[in-house]
Structure formats: C-alpha cells, structure tokens
Amino acid sequence: MNARMATRTILGLMVLGLGGCVRERCYQDTDCRDGKVCGPSGECVYACTRDDECGQGFQCQDHRCVPRPPVTPVTCPPDMVVVADAFCVDRYEASRPDATADTPGTDGTRATSRAGVRPWLVKDNEEAQVACEAAGKRLCTPAEWETACRGPAGTVYGYGDDYDPETCNGIDTFGPGKFHLEPTGVFPECTNGWGVFDMNGNVWEHVLGGDGRTVRGGAYNCSDSRTFHRCDYVPRTWTPAALGFRCCWAPEGGPPDPGPEHVGEDVPADASGDLPADTREDLASGDLPAEGGCLPTDEGDSGAEDSESPDMAPDSEPGDAAPDPGLDLGPDPGASDSGRDAGDDLGPDPGTPPACPPDMVPVPWGDRKVTCMDRYEASRADATADSPGTSGVATSRPGVMPWHVSTMSLQALAEFTAGCQAAGKRMCTRDEWFEACNGPDDATYFFGNTWNRETCNCVDTFCDDWCAEKGISPCNTSENCGYEYYCFHVMPTGSFPNCTNAYGLFDVNGNVWEVVPSDTPRGYEVRGGAFNCGSPSVRLRCDFNATWDQLYAGFRCCKDLP
C-alpha cells in the first residue's frame, strides 16, 4: 500500500468513527465549552495543564495562564505601563522613530511607543521582533498580549464586554466606505485599566514566536470588527493585512518562552479527525469576498493605507470585492459551480404558482397541498458573507453564512423553531422536506439521479481546484479526496447555481445538514448532507438520515399558504 493510499485509508477509518463527518473547527474561545479555549490547530483545548505551557512569567491556574506574582516590584520605562504587576507593555502601538501624524517614516532602527504618530506596519514577525530588540524590549508573548488586552477586569474587548463601533478604530467607526488608519492613541476611550491604547483595532499586532496567522486585536479595515477586535480572536488559518506590533519587557530578562502558540505550516489531523491549522481558505468565487474580511493596506511596508480594493488571492481578478470571512470561503471552484450573483439564476420558473413571500418558493406535496419554503438555507438576520451573526430571526438570503450548530440537540431544535417563528414562519415538516429534495421527478439527489461531487458543496467539491493551485498531478478526485487535501469548507448560501431543482430551491443537498422535526424518540431528523462528510454520494441522498449529533446542522423555514 503506497503512502497516499495509506493516508486515505487511515482518514477513512477516522471519518467512520465520527459518523462520517470531520469534527468542527473553532475560531475563537467562545466556540469552546467546559473552560476550554481555541487552540492553534483549531481544536478546543485547555489553555494549559502545566506551568511550563504558559511561557515565561505566567503560571497555570484552573487551566488558564495567569501572571506569576512578582518577586520584586516591576518598574517600567516611561513609554510602557505595568500589567498585572508582572511585566511591561508599550502604551501605544509601535512606530518608527521618525514617524509623524502624516507619515509612518522610514527609520527602521528601533521601535518607539508614542502617541499621535502613524503605526509601523511590518512585513513579518521577525521584523517586529528585531525592532523591539533594538529598543531593549521584545515582542509580547501570546499570554502577555491577551492579559494586556483584557485589562484588570478580563473583558472581551479592552474597553468592556460589549462591542462599540466608535470606541476603537474599525471598519464601522466612520461610516460605510470611510474606514482609514489613524495615528496612535487618537481614540481616548480605546484603553483599559492598565493604560494601554489601541489593543483593539487600528492595526493587528504580532506576538512572540508567531506569524501572520497568530496576530491579535483586529484592524481598521476588517469587515467583522465585532469578531476580529475581540481580545481572544486569532486568525489561525488566514493572514490579514495591516500588520503592526507593540513591545513588551519583563524583569527576568533574556528571551522568554512564548508558550505553545505558533501555527506551523503543516499541522496534521489527529486521531479524532480534526482539521490541520492550514485548512484551505483563500478566495471565495465570483462576488463572494476575499479571505479574512480585511481590505488591504498600502501604507509603509504593507501597501496603501485606506485602499478601497479587496485583499484578494493571487488568482482573483479586480472587482471581485466585498470584505470576506474569517471563516471558510475557500477556493474559486470555477464559474460552473460557484460565484453566483445574489440576484441572478433563481431557478426555473415552475409555471404560475400560488403567491409566496419573495424569499420563498411554492413546493407542492401530498394531496393538492402547497407549502411555501425558504429558497435558501436559513441564516440569521445579521449574517454576512464573513460571519453567521447572532440574531435570533431566521432569514432566507443568498451570499451569507448559514445558521448552523456543530452539535445538534433538542435545545438547538428549539432555537431553530424560534428563529422561524420570529420570521412569521415555521420549521418544515419531514414530508415537505422530502418533496423539496426529491423534486417533481422524484430524484435520488436534489439535483438529479446521477451523483456529481461539484454540483453541491460536499467534502470532495474542491479537490481538482486544490490540485491545480498546488501543482499536484495526478490529482485524486475519487470519493473522499477532500480528506486527502483538506480542502472542504462551509460556503455562503446560494454559492452553487446548479445545486437547485425545478422548484427553485438551493443547497437542499450539502453545505450544512437540514433538521426537520419528527415524532421519533430523538425528536428530529437530519437530512441533506454537509460540506465535511465522508462518502458524500451516500450522505447527500435525499433518503439519508444522519443518526449522530456531532455534525454541522442547519435548517430552512416553511410557511402555509393563506
């Protein structure tokens, strides 16, 4: 058995052990439960179990890294502040010695911490560390940075637990299309009890031992500032633009151990089936947004400040705009199966059907019965292409992240039901869902009787695109090839124009599972398959019911005709 076949066999066994679907990734600490945090590989883990996992100057208490009590009082230079009586951190984002309010300067000899000047945008983590060392300091460790960001109260953002678009510099601060980089310290409320400024927004900040995927704090040009500005958010699988830094210092001296934070180039999946840290997220196709949700900068070393162009992957074309997700939007699968315009191609005209709301289509079933069904998978009312949102109202819209959970339960069913009710609708019944999936021709799949891995979003959809981008030949495009290349991901609703049928619905197969209530002891059935499930030719069949609950489960709403 060759290496490739062995890898595929092992992955297949792992998948079967998980009910056929790879387990969820986390992206921030709030994705995790039981006191765990989101680890570098995208797995929920304890932040620490031993003191030596926390880095210099920190110890492990209740699975959290906290500063050690100081042996002697810490005295900081004038341009730094004391944090937790344990270490010093620059009061302001790093700037060049000759930076002014109008220019970032060109002097790369050392980092300074000053108010009212342009921050220093660096090419990489090494440049930031060298600049700190030249100033007699170093980059902050991940534990130091988060402690400094959260402040004495340990809040979600430096300034508190609730997001405020005007407190720090983000994409929402100045109104639509008016975002721009600001000099350091110009937001007087963007601080906390330690006295540090701009830990959230303005520019991302490098940490010791990291790279462009372990930066912190968000920036002025990111579409989802509410998420990316959180003190616990780390990109992990994508590299933003507008990368800056600030320096730290601790009395112990010498190069500190940063702790287990660095995201390597190839983190293999473990026996539980979790994805590696470099899961593919490059550029969404067509009108979908570019990776990471941050528009590019060209200021200093990183490109023009205040650019209105999208931060696009190398194979994208100008005009494929809109800020993107820090979540999985993936590669361009080609014009034949993604990148649809949100307002186009709404499916064949089924004739002159009864009137349904504009976001729904009529689906005939049973004895002369007609139900209005959501055209797209349910999404939250505030969902965007880069965030599933938090609203409790379900909507049916193209081009946004679907509303889904990673562990199905009766509580999730109640939340789905409430979401439909808040929209003046209800959950679809099992019979209605079957009719919608089988279509007027009673087909095996939503899209017909012949399996095609590229028609709807499944684990194998992007295998050939991945091979083409990476120069892999020959390319494995057989079933479960996605587990070999780790190229599967959730897509915004309606991204696949051919994943439809004569009723004009989209994504009934694939992307996320769809839950329907039932009178079984379990209380619901899970239908349609998802983006991350093995043997997709089986699990995307209309007659397949997933019997496990560790899966990406969504839904769509229905409504009775008056």
XYZ file of C-alpha atoms in Angstrom:
562
model
C 0.000 0.000 0.000
C 1.531 3.319 -1.037
C 1.684 6.373 1.253
C -1.255 8.119 -0.401
C -3.482 5.065 -0.150
C -2.448 4.512 3.459
C -3.283 8.104 4.324
C -6.667 7.849 2.681
C -7.387 4.557 4.463
C -6.489 5.995 7.862
C -8.597 9.081 7.229
C -11.468 6.912 6.120
C -11.350 4.971 9.395
C -11.225 8.232 11.325
C -14.244 9.516 9.430
C -16.280 6.377 10.037
C -15.532 6.656 13.732
C -17.087 10.115 13.732
C -20.295 9.170 11.977
C -18.832 10.201 8.634
C -18.143 13.894 9.282
C -14.994 15.677 10.352
C -15.450 17.446 13.657
C -15.841 21.217 13.854
C -13.019 23.739 13.982
C -13.020 26.529 16.499
C -12.010 30.088 15.620
C -12.216 31.843 18.978
C -12.523 30.882 22.622
C -16.290 31.392 22.669
C -16.628 28.473 20.228
C -15.493 26.160 23.045
C -17.123 24.842 26.196
C -16.132 23.455 29.606
C -13.470 26.088 30.228
C -11.529 25.249 27.080
C -10.046 27.699 24.584
C -9.494 27.551 20.840
C -6.033 26.057 20.305
C -3.582 26.707 17.449
C -4.848 23.699 15.444
C -8.469 24.851 15.622
C -9.332 22.339 18.339
C -10.916 23.212 21.689
C -8.289 22.503 24.341
C -7.373 23.648 27.804
C -5.175 26.744 27.659
C -2.745 24.931 29.913
C -2.342 21.934 32.173
C 1.181 22.754 33.419
C 3.033 25.960 34.251
C 5.620 25.401 31.525
C 2.890 25.627 28.885
C 2.217 29.278 29.715
C 5.530 30.885 28.859
C 7.841 32.974 30.979
C 6.289 34.957 33.797
C 2.986 33.022 33.775
C 1.627 30.031 35.623
C -1.294 27.661 35.037
C -4.314 28.100 37.327
C -7.648 26.415 36.575
C -6.402 25.670 33.058
C -5.703 29.358 32.396
C -2.356 31.128 32.101
C -2.128 33.924 34.666
C 0.820 36.157 35.596
C 3.075 34.899 38.361
C 3.233 37.068 41.462
C 6.317 39.293 41.077
C 9.387 38.641 43.190
C 10.162 42.349 43.246
C 8.023 45.334 42.148
C 8.090 45.937 38.396
C 9.199 49.381 37.245
C 8.586 50.229 33.590
C 10.139 52.825 31.246
C 8.023 55.972 30.693
C 6.670 54.721 27.351
C 5.374 51.473 28.872
C 2.819 50.503 31.530
C 2.824 47.789 34.195
C 0.411 44.904 33.577
C -0.709 42.680 36.474
C 2.387 43.695 38.462
C 4.261 41.196 36.286
C 5.529 42.746 33.039
C 5.652 45.934 30.977
C 3.882 46.604 27.681
C 4.164 49.553 25.296
C 1.447 52.091 25.961
C 0.939 52.609 22.201
C 1.299 50.562 19.020
C 4.889 50.521 17.756
C 6.008 53.314 15.434
C 9.247 54.232 13.683
C 11.477 56.878 15.324
C 10.768 59.378 12.525
C 7.021 58.682 12.205
C 4.648 61.643 12.307
C 0.892 62.076 12.259
C 1.033 62.141 8.452
C 3.703 59.601 7.563
C 4.891 56.276 9.017
C 8.544 57.292 8.463
C 11.428 55.263 7.087
C 13.790 54.817 10.053
C 13.851 51.095 10.814
C 16.462 51.188 13.570
C 14.148 50.582 16.530
C 10.534 50.600 17.692
C 9.102 53.505 19.665
C 5.909 53.868 21.701
C 4.455 57.340 21.105
C 1.041 58.929 20.746
C -0.129 60.808 17.664
C 2.011 59.111 15.002
C 1.439 56.555 12.272
C 1.945 52.948 13.448
C 4.702 50.818 11.931
C 3.319 48.165 9.552
C 5.783 45.296 9.186
C 6.382 42.604 6.600
C 6.636 39.752 9.090
C 7.064 38.694 12.689
C 10.863 38.747 12.502
C 10.956 42.425 11.516
C 8.775 43.267 14.504
C 10.933 41.270 16.921
C 14.164 42.856 15.643
C 12.643 46.327 16.058
C 11.643 45.554 19.648
C 15.043 44.095 20.494
C 16.741 47.213 19.130
C 14.692 49.174 21.675
C 15.794 46.884 24.514
C 12.466 45.071 24.540
C 10.839 42.120 22.760
C 7.501 41.135 21.292
C 4.777 40.270 23.789
C 4.107 36.594 24.371
C 0.564 35.455 23.498
C -0.345 35.249 27.195
C 1.072 38.723 27.871
C -0.745 40.246 24.922
C -4.149 38.837 25.881
C -3.689 39.797 29.533
C -2.799 43.352 28.481
C -5.777 43.485 26.106
C -8.418 42.218 28.537
C -7.418 44.657 31.253
C -7.786 44.145 35.015
C -11.455 43.176 34.571
C -10.718 40.434 31.992
C -13.217 41.795 29.478
C -13.971 40.636 25.925
C -12.575 43.843 24.423
C -10.055 46.113 26.073
C -12.777 48.632 26.911
C -15.506 46.223 28.045
C -17.634 43.205 27.201
C -19.929 44.877 24.657
C -18.760 45.855 21.177
C -18.862 49.592 20.460
C -18.056 50.601 16.862
C -16.898 54.090 17.878
C -14.604 53.274 20.807
C -11.711 51.863 18.762
C -10.766 52.224 15.085
C -12.618 49.645 12.999
C -14.462 49.455 9.719
C -17.674 50.705 11.380
C -16.155 53.739 13.091
C -16.502 56.417 10.411
C -19.426 55.068 8.401
C -19.670 52.929 5.250
C -16.631 53.201 2.975
C -14.868 55.762 5.180
C -12.565 53.470 7.148
C -8.924 54.503 7.437
C -5.834 54.075 9.559
C -5.385 56.584 12.375
C -2.356 57.790 14.359
C -1.667 56.020 17.628
C -3.709 56.935 20.681
C -6.281 59.177 18.986
C -9.187 57.204 20.478
C -9.106 58.188 24.169
C -11.671 55.547 25.203
C -9.841 52.716 23.412
C -7.985 51.746 26.559
C -8.422 49.819 29.793
C -7.359 49.869 33.440
C -3.744 49.076 32.582
C -3.471 52.256 30.493
C -2.682 50.674 27.117
C -4.234 52.136 23.955
C -5.448 50.630 20.671
C -5.177 46.977 21.676
C -8.370 46.582 19.633
C -8.466 47.890 16.063
C -6.242 50.245 14.055
C -3.614 47.571 13.220
C -3.193 43.880 14.029
C -0.342 43.126 16.433
C 2.301 40.407 16.171
C 3.163 38.230 19.175
C 6.384 36.428 20.073
C 7.006 33.150 18.265
C 4.110 33.668 15.890
C 3.491 34.623 12.283
C 0.867 36.445 10.236
C -1.801 33.978 11.327
C -1.279 34.498 15.062
C -1.669 38.278 15.118
C -4.123 39.857 17.552
C -6.538 42.707 18.030
C -8.049 43.297 14.589
C -7.548 46.375 12.431
C -9.292 49.372 10.908
C -10.106 47.587 7.646
C -11.763 44.320 8.689
C -15.380 43.663 7.798
C -16.387 41.993 11.054
C -14.849 44.236 13.700
C -17.199 42.836 16.324
C -15.478 39.457 15.975
C -11.939 40.343 14.894
C -11.429 43.005 17.586
C -12.056 40.543 20.420
C -9.066 40.011 22.701
C -9.310 36.236 22.183
C -9.590 36.253 18.372
C -6.688 34.793 16.379
C -6.965 34.331 12.571
C -5.173 30.933 12.693
C -5.962 29.921 9.075
C -5.554 33.217 7.200
C -3.198 36.192 7.199
C -4.745 39.668 7.386
C -3.365 42.925 6.029
C -2.345 45.907 8.226
C 0.057 44.005 10.494
C 1.693 46.018 13.252
C 3.032 45.216 16.716
C 3.895 46.525 20.151
C 6.713 45.554 22.505
C 6.864 44.044 25.990
C 9.542 43.691 28.670
C 9.765 41.615 31.836
C 12.319 41.881 34.659
C 13.508 38.283 34.269
C 15.497 39.299 31.189
C 16.603 37.053 28.355
C 14.439 35.664 25.571
C 11.199 34.362 27.122
C 9.470 31.159 26.140
C 6.346 32.322 24.286
C 4.380 29.194 25.142
C 2.775 26.762 22.644
C 1.254 29.263 20.239
C 2.989 29.188 16.850
C 0.896 27.953 13.938
C 3.126 25.764 11.804
C 2.905 25.181 8.081
C 1.541 21.633 8.302
C -0.326 20.541 11.391
C -1.641 17.033 10.685
C -5.088 15.885 11.643
C -5.077 13.868 14.836
C -6.870 10.628 15.526
C -10.106 12.438 16.284
C -10.325 13.780 12.755
C -9.733 17.484 13.433
C -8.526 19.640 10.594
C -4.948 20.927 10.374
C -4.205 24.561 11.123
C -3.609 25.352 7.479
C -7.076 24.333 6.290
C -7.521 25.985 2.946
C -9.178 29.430 2.914
C -8.075 31.584 0.014
C -10.672 33.398 -2.053
C -14.361 32.928 -2.477
C -15.515 32.750 -6.045
C -17.183 35.452 -8.071
C -18.912 38.106 -5.989
C -18.044 36.406 -2.716
C -15.492 38.218 -0.566
C -11.775 37.750 -0.186
C -10.121 35.852 2.654
C -10.185 37.143 6.146
C -12.562 40.044 5.802
C -9.816 42.674 5.771
C -9.246 45.046 2.902
C -5.591 45.576 2.031
C -3.361 48.441 3.065
C -0.587 50.062 1.137
C 0.836 52.129 3.964
C 4.565 51.767 4.534
C 5.743 48.204 4.062
C 2.331 46.686 3.586
C 0.729 48.792 0.853
C -1.558 51.903 0.523
C -3.449 52.968 3.515
C -7.182 53.468 3.127
C -7.267 51.335 -0.021
C -10.744 50.521 -1.228
C -9.573 47.437 -3.148
C -10.225 43.975 -1.710
C -7.481 41.821 -0.233
C -7.576 39.154 -2.930
C -5.796 35.892 -3.525
C -3.270 35.735 -6.396
C -5.715 34.094 -8.803
C -8.541 36.603 -8.313
C -9.479 39.450 -10.581
C -10.030 43.107 -9.723
C -13.633 43.780 -8.900
C -14.273 40.507 -7.023
C -14.815 42.664 -3.998
C -16.517 42.854 -0.642
C -14.898 42.051 2.646
C -14.768 38.368 3.499
C -14.993 35.982 6.329
C -12.536 34.883 8.814
C -14.432 31.657 8.189
C -14.299 29.136 5.401
C -14.939 30.615 1.986
C -12.405 28.562 0.138
C -11.040 28.489 -3.404
C -12.647 29.505 -6.668
C -14.352 26.347 -7.883
C -14.928 27.803 -11.329
C -17.752 29.652 -12.966
C -19.691 26.442 -13.487
C -20.433 25.811 -9.840
C -19.944 28.883 -7.671
C -19.668 32.620 -7.510
C -23.248 33.316 -8.393
C -24.662 36.776 -8.242
C -27.046 37.003 -5.307
C -29.814 38.320 -7.522
C -29.420 36.012 -10.522
C -30.414 32.493 -11.538
C -33.194 31.819 -9.074
C -34.092 28.566 -10.751
C -36.569 27.514 -13.419
C -39.993 29.081 -13.474
C -42.366 26.359 -12.246
C -45.279 27.972 -14.036
C -47.756 30.206 -12.288
C -47.546 29.055 -8.673
C -49.532 30.355 -5.729
C -48.138 33.520 -4.226
C -45.377 33.032 -1.658
C -43.222 35.692 0.007
C -40.302 36.844 -2.197
C -37.748 34.809 -0.199
C -39.740 31.579 -0.542
C -40.933 29.281 -3.332
C -44.060 27.097 -3.596
C -43.480 23.370 -3.146
C -46.396 21.039 -3.968
C -46.729 17.894 -1.873
C -49.330 15.416 -0.743
C -52.919 15.635 -1.968
C -53.176 19.066 -3.622
C -51.099 20.673 -0.891
C -48.680 23.513 -1.495
C -46.202 24.881 1.042
C -44.028 27.968 0.806
C -40.403 27.009 1.550
C -37.348 29.183 2.044
C -35.364 29.420 -1.175
C -32.053 29.314 0.747
C -30.785 27.665 3.908
C -31.744 29.688 6.969
C -29.374 32.455 8.026
C -29.505 34.865 10.939
C -30.861 38.329 10.166
C -27.435 39.914 10.795
C -25.386 37.249 8.995
C -22.877 38.331 6.372
C -20.570 36.507 3.992
C -17.943 36.517 6.729
C -19.985 35.942 9.888
C -23.013 33.821 10.836
C -24.242 36.671 13.056
C -26.062 36.477 16.381
C -29.661 37.479 15.599
C -32.467 35.148 16.608
C -34.526 35.857 13.476
C -34.214 33.453 10.537
C -33.929 34.810 7.003
C -33.672 33.301 3.515
C -30.943 35.163 1.621
C -28.094 34.330 -0.770
C -24.445 35.129 -0.106
C -24.372 34.837 3.706
C -23.142 32.235 6.171
C -25.903 29.755 7.071
C -27.266 29.481 10.603
C -25.924 26.222 11.986
C -24.702 24.459 15.097
C -21.887 21.940 15.378
C -23.668 19.687 17.863
C -27.346 19.003 17.245
C -29.686 18.807 20.248
C -33.260 19.461 21.311
C -32.093 22.877 22.508
C -30.796 23.654 19.009
C -34.119 22.458 17.569
C -35.937 24.866 19.894
C -33.668 27.720 18.739
C -34.271 26.864 15.073
C -38.030 26.722 15.691
C -37.966 30.088 17.453
C -35.938 31.575 14.585
C -38.592 30.535 12.049
C -41.404 31.756 14.291
C -39.706 35.132 14.712
C -39.835 35.436 10.913
C -43.550 34.562 10.786
C -42.797 31.052 9.527
C -42.345 27.549 10.944
C -39.986 24.610 10.641
C -40.552 22.454 7.558
C -42.035 19.009 8.127
C -40.300 15.801 7.102
C -42.728 15.253 4.184
C -42.283 18.802 2.925
C -38.504 18.458 3.053
C -38.610 15.146 1.159
C -40.726 16.639 -1.609
C -38.377 19.613 -1.841
C -35.325 17.345 -2.108
C -36.776 14.717 -4.462
C -38.337 17.353 -6.714
C -41.085 16.782 -9.253
C -39.098 13.918 -10.826
C -38.642 12.031 -7.527
C -34.855 12.112 -7.980
C -32.229 10.429 -5.796
C -30.446 13.715 -5.134
C -31.744 17.245 -5.022
C -30.110 17.889 -8.408
C -30.938 14.618 -10.175
C -30.271 10.884 -10.210
C -26.567 10.998 -11.098
C -24.004 11.840 -8.425
C -21.753 14.832 -9.170
C -19.302 15.996 -6.489
C -19.150 19.553 -7.897
C -22.861 20.348 -8.114
C -23.416 20.994 -4.388
C -20.953 21.712 -1.576
C -19.516 18.445 -0.264
C -16.202 17.159 1.054
C -14.916 16.449 -2.478
C -16.101 19.573 -4.303
C -12.794 21.440 -4.387
C -10.269 18.607 -4.923
C -9.359 19.486 -8.522
C -9.137 23.200 -7.707
C -6.777 22.416 -4.854
C -4.591 20.285 -7.109
C -4.493 22.966 -9.793
C -3.459 25.623 -7.285
C -0.818 23.452 -5.618
C 0.502 21.909 -8.840
C -0.450 18.377 -7.756
C -0.518 15.821 -10.568
C -2.079 13.355 -10.873
C -4.938 14.686 -8.798
C -7.066 12.359 -6.722
C -10.715 13.193 -7.432
C -12.212 9.941 -6.181
C -14.715 9.871 -3.349
C -13.327 11.280 -0.072
C -10.487 13.050 -1.898
C -11.251 16.075 0.278
C -9.822 14.247 3.265
C -6.521 13.879 1.446
C -6.234 17.576 0.600
C -8.215 19.156 3.471
C -9.966 21.462 1.025
C -13.552 21.416 2.280
C -15.400 24.284 3.982
C -18.779 25.880 4.585
C -19.836 28.285 1.848
C -22.267 31.215 1.885
C -25.818 30.371 0.894
C -26.576 30.051 -2.809
C -22.934 29.806 -3.899
C -23.640 26.869 -6.233
C -26.086 27.864 -9.020
C -26.519 24.260 -10.203
C -27.391 22.981 -6.733
C -31.088 23.508 -7.411
C -34.106 21.837 -8.958
C -37.341 22.741 -10.723
C -38.825 24.230 -7.557
C -36.121 26.914 -7.445
C -34.621 25.967 -4.060
C -30.875 25.983 -3.398
C -28.486 23.860 -1.299
C -31.005 21.278 -0.094
C -28.092 18.874 -0.527
C -24.716 19.729 1.009
C -23.223 22.773 2.734
C -24.944 22.153 6.111
C -27.343 19.423 7.183
C -31.007 20.426 7.463
C -33.015 19.494 10.534
C -36.724 18.646 10.434
C -38.846 17.839 13.497
C -40.163 14.282 13.760
C -42.221 12.130 16.114
C -39.289 9.777 16.698
C -37.779 9.385 20.195
C -34.951 11.638 19.072
C -37.413 14.394 18.175
C -35.887 15.313 14.815
C -34.222 14.001 11.680
C -31.094 15.367 10.000
C -31.146 15.390 6.212
C -29.301 16.530 3.095
C -25.617 16.025 3.946
C -22.949 18.643 4.614
C -19.643 20.010 3.383
C -17.455 17.819 5.606
C -18.943 14.322 5.454
C -17.279 11.223 4.065
C -18.980 9.100 1.390
C -20.929 12.123 0.111
C -22.595 10.097 -2.657
C -24.389 8.267 0.151
C -24.898 11.013 2.721
C -26.259 13.606 0.283
C -29.013 11.274 -0.904
C -32.489 12.598 -0.135
C -33.346 9.408 1.769
C -30.318 9.504 4.122
C -30.916 10.409 7.781
C -27.857 11.183 9.931
C -28.231 9.420 13.273
C -25.331 11.143 15.071
C -25.346 14.640 16.570
C -21.727 15.812 16.153
C -22.369 17.493 12.818
C -22.952 20.861 11.174
C -26.746 21.159 11.355
C -28.859 23.963 9.910
C -32.415 24.277 8.698
C -34.813 26.185 6.478
C -38.292 27.521 7.213
C -41.691 26.888 5.687
C -44.992 28.770 5.675
C -48.556 27.747 4.942
C -50.285 29.488 2.060
C -53.210 31.654 3.198
